[in-house]
Amino acid sequence: MGDMGGDQVSEAVAGSAALLRTVSGRDWDGVKAGRLEWSCRETAVHVCSDLIAYAGQLAGRATKAYVPFEITVEDGTDNAGVVDVLETTGALLAATVRTTPRDVRAFHPYPFRSANREGFAAMGVAEVLLHTHDIAEGLGVPYEPDAALCEDVLTRIFPHVRPGPDHWRTLLWATGRGELPGRAPVTEWRWSNNLVIGSERLTLQGVNPAAAAELRAGGTGGFAWVEGGPFEGTRDAAGMVVKAYEAGVHRPEWGLFVLVRTEDGRAVGGMGFHGAPDEEGRAEVGYDLAEKARGNGYATEALRTLAGRALAHDDVKVLFAAVERDNTPSQGVISRAGFTRVGEDADGFAYELRGTDRSLVTPARQD
């Protein structure tokens, strides 16, 4: 599963435009779009507004708020003209996504205040697919996009949603537009872009299910790795993310993060949790580095940062780590990050960092 970008935006827009042109002679103003309060025409214009807004966020590198502009369709424009605007704004987003470097992030409010080009592409595709469905439902015409597009959206910005056998039906259910056997109806929903946490020399970039699947399969996950990376522990952790996603229990804040060196954009290792905190507020952490990146203090820096963010949650009481007995370098990392050895067995040592033991923990900076 490769990078999501301009091609997917173009595909989604082309499919939508092809359908909407077949019904452009119909009354869009007097018909509600599916379950929405908007008319079909208002919904189509809304999609255009979102596409150009996403392009503006990325192109302008907005970091604190939405760029304060909006699109206006000229008075007297017919429905076919609105479809022209849809195609144009879609082309602008696709071009912006294609020309934006991977590490650029721009403001989006939910849930972690930013998104990268993949996130904006996925949000744009979601807007097109879902609102074309709404319009089609209102006008009584069939519409079903390609399943691969729906899977692209689900694995990028719905990491908390358990996948189903039908990607389109799952996306509709996840956004309150349909039913799935054995699942309760959805009345409130949000998509979720990946979390990125900054430290002094690194960014800890959350790995979504699509990237995790690629890492598990032996790929790069979309990251530019230092020589010899990623190490086997990162691939194993990616497999844990995939399993959690497939079970519907993955929580992005408690998954895998790839450690990316700020100076050159190279990924040097992986770090993360074995799952969300349990009922006692306990979460297990693990990490590794590519061999070429070791000896520079990256793991200690990242662990202090990640631990600081985790312990800032009121429901997290203690972080736990297990280190093999013969892994002396890792024992040094965990100790320098403020963890205390609390036990041992034949295989290794157990370490803990409690919420009250924060003297060595570096406050996290969320980018």
Coordinates of C-alpha atoms in Angstrom, one line a residue:
M1 CA 0.0 0.0 0.0
G2 CA 1.8 3.1 -1.2
D3 CA 1.6 6.8 -0.4
M4 CA -1.8 8.4 -0.7
G5 CA -1.7 11.6 -2.7
G6 CA -2.8 13.5 -5.8
D7 CA -3.7 10.5 -7.9
Q8 CA -6.3 9.4 -5.4
V9 CA -7.7 12.9 -5.2
S10 CA -8.0 13.1 -9.0
E11 CA -9.6 9.7 -9.1
A12 CA -12.2 10.6 -6.5
V13 CA -13.1 13.9 -8.2
A14 CA -13.3 12.3 -11.6
G15 CA -15.7 9.7 -10.4
S16 CA -17.9 12.3 -8.7
A17 CA -17.9 14.7 -11.6
A18 CA -18.9 11.9 -14.0
L19 CA -21.9 11.0 -11.9
L20 CA -22.9 14.6 -11.2
R21 CA -22.8 15.6 -14.8
T22 CA -25.5 12.9 -15.6
V23 CA -27.9 14.6 -13.2
S24 CA -26.8 18.3 -13.6
G25 CA -30.1 19.1 -15.3
R26 CA -32.1 18.1 -12.2
D27 CA -33.2 20.4 -9.4
W28 CA -30.4 20.5 -6.9
D29 CA -31.6 23.4 -4.9
G30 CA -35.0 21.9 -3.9
V31 CA -33.7 18.5 -2.8
K32 CA -31.9 17.6 0.4
A33 CA -28.6 15.7 0.1
G34 CA -29.3 12.4 1.8
R35 CA -29.5 12.8 5.6
L36 CA -28.0 16.3 5.5
E37 CA -29.8 19.5 6.1
W38 CA -28.1 21.0 3.0
S39 CA -29.5 20.9 -0.4
C40 CA -27.7 18.9 -3.1
R41 CA -26.3 22.1 -4.6
E42 CA -25.2 23.4 -1.2
T43 CA -23.4 20.1 -0.6
A44 CA -21.6 20.2 -3.9
V45 CA -20.4 23.8 -3.3
H46 CA -19.3 22.7 0.2
V47 CA -17.1 20.0 -1.3
C48 CA -15.5 22.6 -3.6
S49 CA -14.9 24.8 -0.6
D50 CA -13.2 22.0 1.3
L51 CA -11.0 21.1 -1.6
I52 CA -9.7 24.6 -2.1
A53 CA -9.3 25.1 1.6
Y54 CA -7.2 22.0 2.0
A55 CA -5.0 23.1 -0.9
G56 CA -4.7 26.6 0.7
Q57 CA -3.6 25.1 4.0
L58 CA -0.9 23.0 2.4
A59 CA 0.3 25.6 -0.1
G60 CA 0.4 28.4 2.5
R61 CA 2.0 26.2 5.2
A62 CA -0.6 27.4 7.7
T63 CA 0.3 26.3 11.2
K64 CA -2.1 28.0 13.6
A65 CA -5.5 28.4 11.9
Y66 CA -7.4 28.1 8.7
V67 CA -6.2 30.5 6.0
P68 CA -9.0 33.2 6.1
F69 CA -10.5 32.9 2.6
E70 CA -13.5 31.2 1.0
I71 CA -14.7 30.3 -2.5
T72 CA -17.8 31.8 -4.0
V73 CA -19.7 30.4 -6.9
E74 CA -20.9 33.3 -9.2
D75 CA -24.6 34.0 -9.2
G76 CA -26.3 32.4 -12.2
T77 CA -23.9 29.4 -12.3
D78 CA -25.8 26.3 -13.3
N79 CA -25.2 22.8 -11.8
A80 CA -22.9 21.9 -14.6
G81 CA -20.8 25.0 -13.7
V82 CA -20.6 23.8 -10.1
V83 CA -19.2 20.5 -11.4
D84 CA -16.6 22.6 -13.3
V85 CA -15.6 24.2 -10.0
L86 CA -15.4 20.8 -8.4
E87 CA -13.0 19.6 -11.0
T88 CA -10.9 22.7 -10.8
T89 CA -10.7 22.7 -7.0
G90 CA -9.9 19.0 -7.0
A91 CA -7.1 19.6 -9.6
L92 CA -5.7 22.3 -7.3
L93 CA -5.6 20.0 -4.3
A94 CA -4.1 17.2 -6.3
A95 CA -1.4 19.4 -7.6
T96 CA -0.7 20.8 -4.1
V97 CA -0.4 17.4 -2.6
R98 CA 2.0 16.2 -5.3
T99 CA 4.3 19.2 -4.8
T100 CA 4.3 19.4 -1.0
P101 CA 7.2 17.7 0.7
R102 CA 6.3 14.7 2.9
D103 CA 7.3 16.3 6.2
V104 CA 5.3 19.5 5.8
R105 CA 2.4 19.8 8.1
A106 CA -0.4 22.3 8.1
F107 CA -3.2 23.2 10.5
H108 CA -6.2 21.1 10.8
P109 CA -8.2 21.2 14.1
Y110 CA -8.9 17.5 14.6
P111 CA -7.6 15.8 16.5
F112 CA -4.0 16.8 16.9
R113 CA -4.0 20.2 15.2
S114 CA -2.1 19.3 12.0
A115 CA -2.0 17.0 9.0
N116 CA 0.5 16.2 6.3
R117 CA -0.1 15.8 2.6
E118 CA -1.4 12.3 3.0
G119 CA -3.9 13.5 5.6
F120 CA -5.1 16.4 3.5
A121 CA -5.4 14.0 0.5
A122 CA -7.4 11.5 2.5
M123 CA -9.7 14.2 3.9
G124 CA -10.3 15.6 0.5
V125 CA -11.1 12.2 -0.9
A126 CA -13.4 11.5 2.0
E127 CA -15.3 14.8 1.4
V128 CA -15.7 13.9 -2.2
L129 CA -16.8 10.3 -1.7
L130 CA -19.2 10.9 1.2
H131 CA -20.9 14.0 -0.1
T132 CA -21.3 12.6 -3.6
H133 CA -23.1 9.7 -1.9
D134 CA -25.3 12.3 -0.1
I135 CA -26.2 14.0 -3.3
A136 CA -26.8 10.7 -5.1
E137 CA -29.0 9.5 -2.3
G138 CA -31.0 12.7 -2.4
L139 CA -31.5 12.5 -6.2
G140 CA -32.1 8.8 -6.1
V141 CA -29.2 7.6 -8.3
P142 CA -26.7 4.9 -7.5
Y143 CA -23.1 5.7 -6.5
E144 CA -20.3 3.5 -5.3
P145 CA -16.7 4.5 -5.5
D146 CA -13.7 2.1 -6.0
A147 CA -13.1 0.0 -2.9
A148 CA -9.4 0.8 -2.9
L149 CA -10.1 4.5 -2.5
C150 CA -12.3 3.8 0.5
E151 CA -9.6 1.6 2.0
D152 CA -7.1 4.4 1.5
V153 CA -9.3 6.7 3.5
L154 CA -10.0 4.3 6.2
T155 CA -6.4 3.3 6.8
R156 CA -5.2 6.9 6.9
I157 CA -7.8 8.9 8.8
F158 CA -10.0 6.3 10.5
P159 CA -7.4 4.3 12.3
H160 CA -9.8 3.7 15.2
V161 CA -12.4 2.0 13.0
R162 CA -12.3 -1.8 12.7
P163 CA -12.2 -2.6 9.0
G164 CA -15.0 -4.7 7.5
P165 CA -15.2 -6.9 4.5
D166 CA -16.7 -4.1 2.4
H167 CA -14.6 -0.9 2.6
W168 CA -17.4 1.4 1.2
R169 CA -20.0 0.1 3.6
T170 CA -17.6 0.5 6.5
L171 CA -16.8 4.1 5.5
L172 CA -20.5 4.9 5.3
W173 CA -21.1 3.3 8.7
A174 CA -18.2 5.1 10.3
T175 CA -19.6 8.4 9.2
G176 CA -23.2 7.8 10.3
R177 CA -24.5 7.0 6.8
G178 CA -25.3 3.3 7.0
E179 CA -25.5 0.2 9.0
L180 CA -23.1 -2.8 9.5
P181 CA -24.2 -6.1 11.0
G182 CA -23.2 -6.4 14.6
R183 CA -22.2 -2.8 15.0
A184 CA -24.2 -0.1 16.7
P185 CA -25.2 2.9 14.6
V186 CA -22.8 5.8 14.6
T187 CA -24.2 9.2 15.7
E188 CA -21.0 11.2 16.2
W189 CA -17.7 10.8 14.4
R190 CA -14.4 12.4 13.6
W191 CA -11.5 11.4 11.5
S192 CA -8.0 11.2 13.0
N193 CA -4.8 12.4 11.3
N194 CA -1.6 11.0 12.7
L195 CA 0.0 12.5 15.7
V196 CA 3.5 14.1 15.5
I197 CA 5.5 15.0 18.6
G198 CA 8.5 17.2 18.4
S199 CA 11.7 17.0 20.5
E200 CA 15.0 18.8 20.3
R201 CA 16.5 16.9 17.3
L202 CA 13.7 14.6 16.3
T203 CA 10.0 14.3 15.4
L204 CA 8.1 11.3 16.6
Q205 CA 5.7 10.6 13.7
G206 CA 2.6 8.5 14.4
V207 CA 2.3 5.5 12.1
N208 CA -1.2 4.9 10.6
P209 CA -2.5 1.4 9.7
A210 CA -1.5 1.8 6.1
A211 CA 2.1 2.7 6.9
A212 CA 2.2 -0.1 9.5
A213 CA 1.1 -2.7 7.0
E214 CA 3.8 -1.6 4.6
L215 CA 6.4 -1.7 7.4
R216 CA 5.3 -5.2 8.5
A217 CA 5.5 -6.4 4.9
G218 CA 9.2 -5.3 4.6
G219 CA 8.6 -1.8 3.1
T220 CA 9.6 1.7 4.3
G221 CA 6.2 2.8 5.5
G222 CA 6.7 5.9 3.5
F223 CA 9.8 7.1 5.5
A224 CA 13.3 7.7 4.2
W225 CA 15.4 5.5 6.5
V226 CA 19.1 5.7 7.4
E227 CA 21.2 2.8 6.2
G228 CA 20.1 -0.5 7.8
G229 CA 16.7 0.8 8.9
P230 CA 14.1 0.0 9.9
F231 CA 15.3 -2.5 12.6
E232 CA 13.4 -5.7 13.2
G233 CA 11.8 -4.3 16.4
T234 CA 10.1 -1.5 14.4
R235 CA 8.6 -4.1 12.0
D236 CA 7.4 -6.2 14.8
A237 CA 5.7 -3.1 16.4
A238 CA 4.1 -2.3 13.1
G239 CA 2.6 -5.7 13.1
M240 CA 1.1 -5.0 16.5
V241 CA -0.5 -1.8 15.1
V242 CA -2.0 -3.8 12.2
K243 CA -3.4 -6.4 14.6
A244 CA -4.9 -3.8 16.9
Y245 CA -6.4 -2.0 13.9
E246 CA -8.0 -5.2 12.5
A247 CA -9.4 -5.9 16.0
G248 CA -10.8 -2.3 16.3
V249 CA -8.8 -1.5 19.4
H250 CA -6.0 0.6 17.9
R251 CA -5.7 4.1 19.5
P252 CA -3.3 6.4 17.6
E253 CA -1.8 8.0 20.7
W254 CA -0.8 4.6 22.0
G255 CA 0.6 3.1 18.9
L256 CA 3.9 3.2 17.0
F257 CA 6.0 6.3 16.3
V258 CA 8.8 6.5 13.8
L259 CA 11.7 8.7 15.0
V260 CA 12.7 11.1 12.2
R261 CA 15.8 13.2 12.4
T262 CA 15.0 16.9 11.9
E263 CA 18.3 17.9 10.3
D264 CA 17.9 15.6 7.2
G265 CA 14.4 14.0 7.5
R266 CA 15.9 10.5 7.9
A267 CA 14.1 7.9 10.0
V268 CA 16.4 6.4 12.6
G269 CA 14.1 4.1 14.7
G270 CA 10.8 3.3 16.1
M271 CA 9.2 3.8 19.6
G272 CA 5.8 3.3 21.0
F273 CA 3.3 1.5 23.2
H274 CA 2.0 -2.1 23.2
G275 CA -1.5 -0.7 23.5
A276 CA -3.6 1.8 25.3
P277 CA -3.2 2.1 29.1
D278 CA -5.0 -0.6 31.1
E279 CA -7.6 -0.1 33.8
E280 CA -4.9 0.6 36.3
G281 CA -3.3 3.3 34.2
R282 CA -0.4 1.2 33.1
A283 CA 1.1 1.3 29.6
E284 CA 4.1 -0.6 28.2
V285 CA 6.7 1.1 26.0
G286 CA 9.2 -0.3 23.6
Y287 CA 11.8 1.1 21.2
D288 CA 14.7 0.4 18.8
L289 CA 17.1 2.2 16.6
A290 CA 18.8 1.4 13.3
E291 CA 22.4 0.4 14.0
K292 CA 23.8 3.4 12.1
A293 CA 21.9 5.8 14.3
R294 CA 23.0 4.4 17.7
G295 CA 25.3 6.2 20.1
N296 CA 23.8 9.6 19.5
G297 CA 21.3 9.8 22.4
Y298 CA 18.3 9.7 20.0
A299 CA 16.5 6.9 21.9
T300 CA 16.9 8.7 25.3
E301 CA 15.7 12.0 23.9
A302 CA 12.7 10.3 22.2
L303 CA 11.8 8.3 25.3
R304 CA 11.9 11.3 27.6
T305 CA 9.6 13.1 25.1
L306 CA 7.1 10.3 24.7
A307 CA 7.0 9.5 28.4
G308 CA 6.4 13.2 29.2
R309 CA 3.4 13.3 26.9
A310 CA 2.0 10.0 28.2
L311 CA 2.3 10.9 31.8
A312 CA 0.6 14.2 31.2
H313 CA -2.6 12.2 30.8
D314 CA -4.6 12.0 34.0
D315 CA -5.5 8.3 33.5
V316 CA -1.8 7.2 33.0
K317 CA -0.2 6.3 36.3
V318 CA 2.9 4.3 35.3
L319 CA 4.9 3.4 32.2
F320 CA 6.5 0.0 32.0
A321 CA 9.4 -1.5 29.9
A322 CA 11.0 -4.9 29.7
V323 CA 14.7 -5.0 28.7
E324 CA 16.7 -8.1 27.9
R325 CA 19.4 -9.0 30.3
D326 CA 22.2 -8.7 27.7
N327 CA 21.0 -5.5 26.2
T328 CA 23.2 -3.1 28.1
P329 CA 22.7 -0.1 25.8
S330 CA 19.0 -0.3 26.1
Q331 CA 19.3 -0.5 29.9
G332 CA 21.3 2.7 29.7
V333 CA 18.6 4.4 27.6
I334 CA 15.8 3.4 29.9
S335 CA 17.7 4.6 33.0
R336 CA 18.7 7.9 31.5
A337 CA 15.1 8.5 30.6
G338 CA 14.2 8.3 34.3
F339 CA 12.9 4.8 34.6
T340 CA 13.7 2.7 37.7
R341 CA 14.5 -1.0 37.7
V342 CA 11.7 -2.8 39.7
G343 CA 12.3 -6.4 39.0
E344 CA 14.0 -9.1 37.0
D345 CA 13.7 -12.7 35.8
A346 CA 15.9 -15.1 33.8
D347 CA 15.3 -13.1 30.6
G348 CA 15.8 -9.5 31.7
F349 CA 14.8 -6.6 33.8
A350 CA 11.6 -4.7 34.4
Y351 CA 11.6 -0.9 34.6
E352 CA 8.9 1.6 35.6
L353 CA 8.4 5.3 35.4
R354 CA 5.5 6.6 37.6
G355 CA 3.6 9.9 37.2
T356 CA 5.4 11.3 40.2
D357 CA 8.9 10.5 38.9
R358 CA 9.1 13.3 36.3
S359 CA 12.4 15.0 37.0
L360 CA 14.2 13.6 33.9
V361 CA 11.2 13.7 31.6
T362 CA 11.2 16.3 28.8
P363 CA 7.8 18.0 28.1
A364 CA 6.6 17.0 24.7
R365 CA 6.1 19.5 21.9
Q366 CA 3.1 18.7 19.7
D367 CA 3.7 19.8 16.1

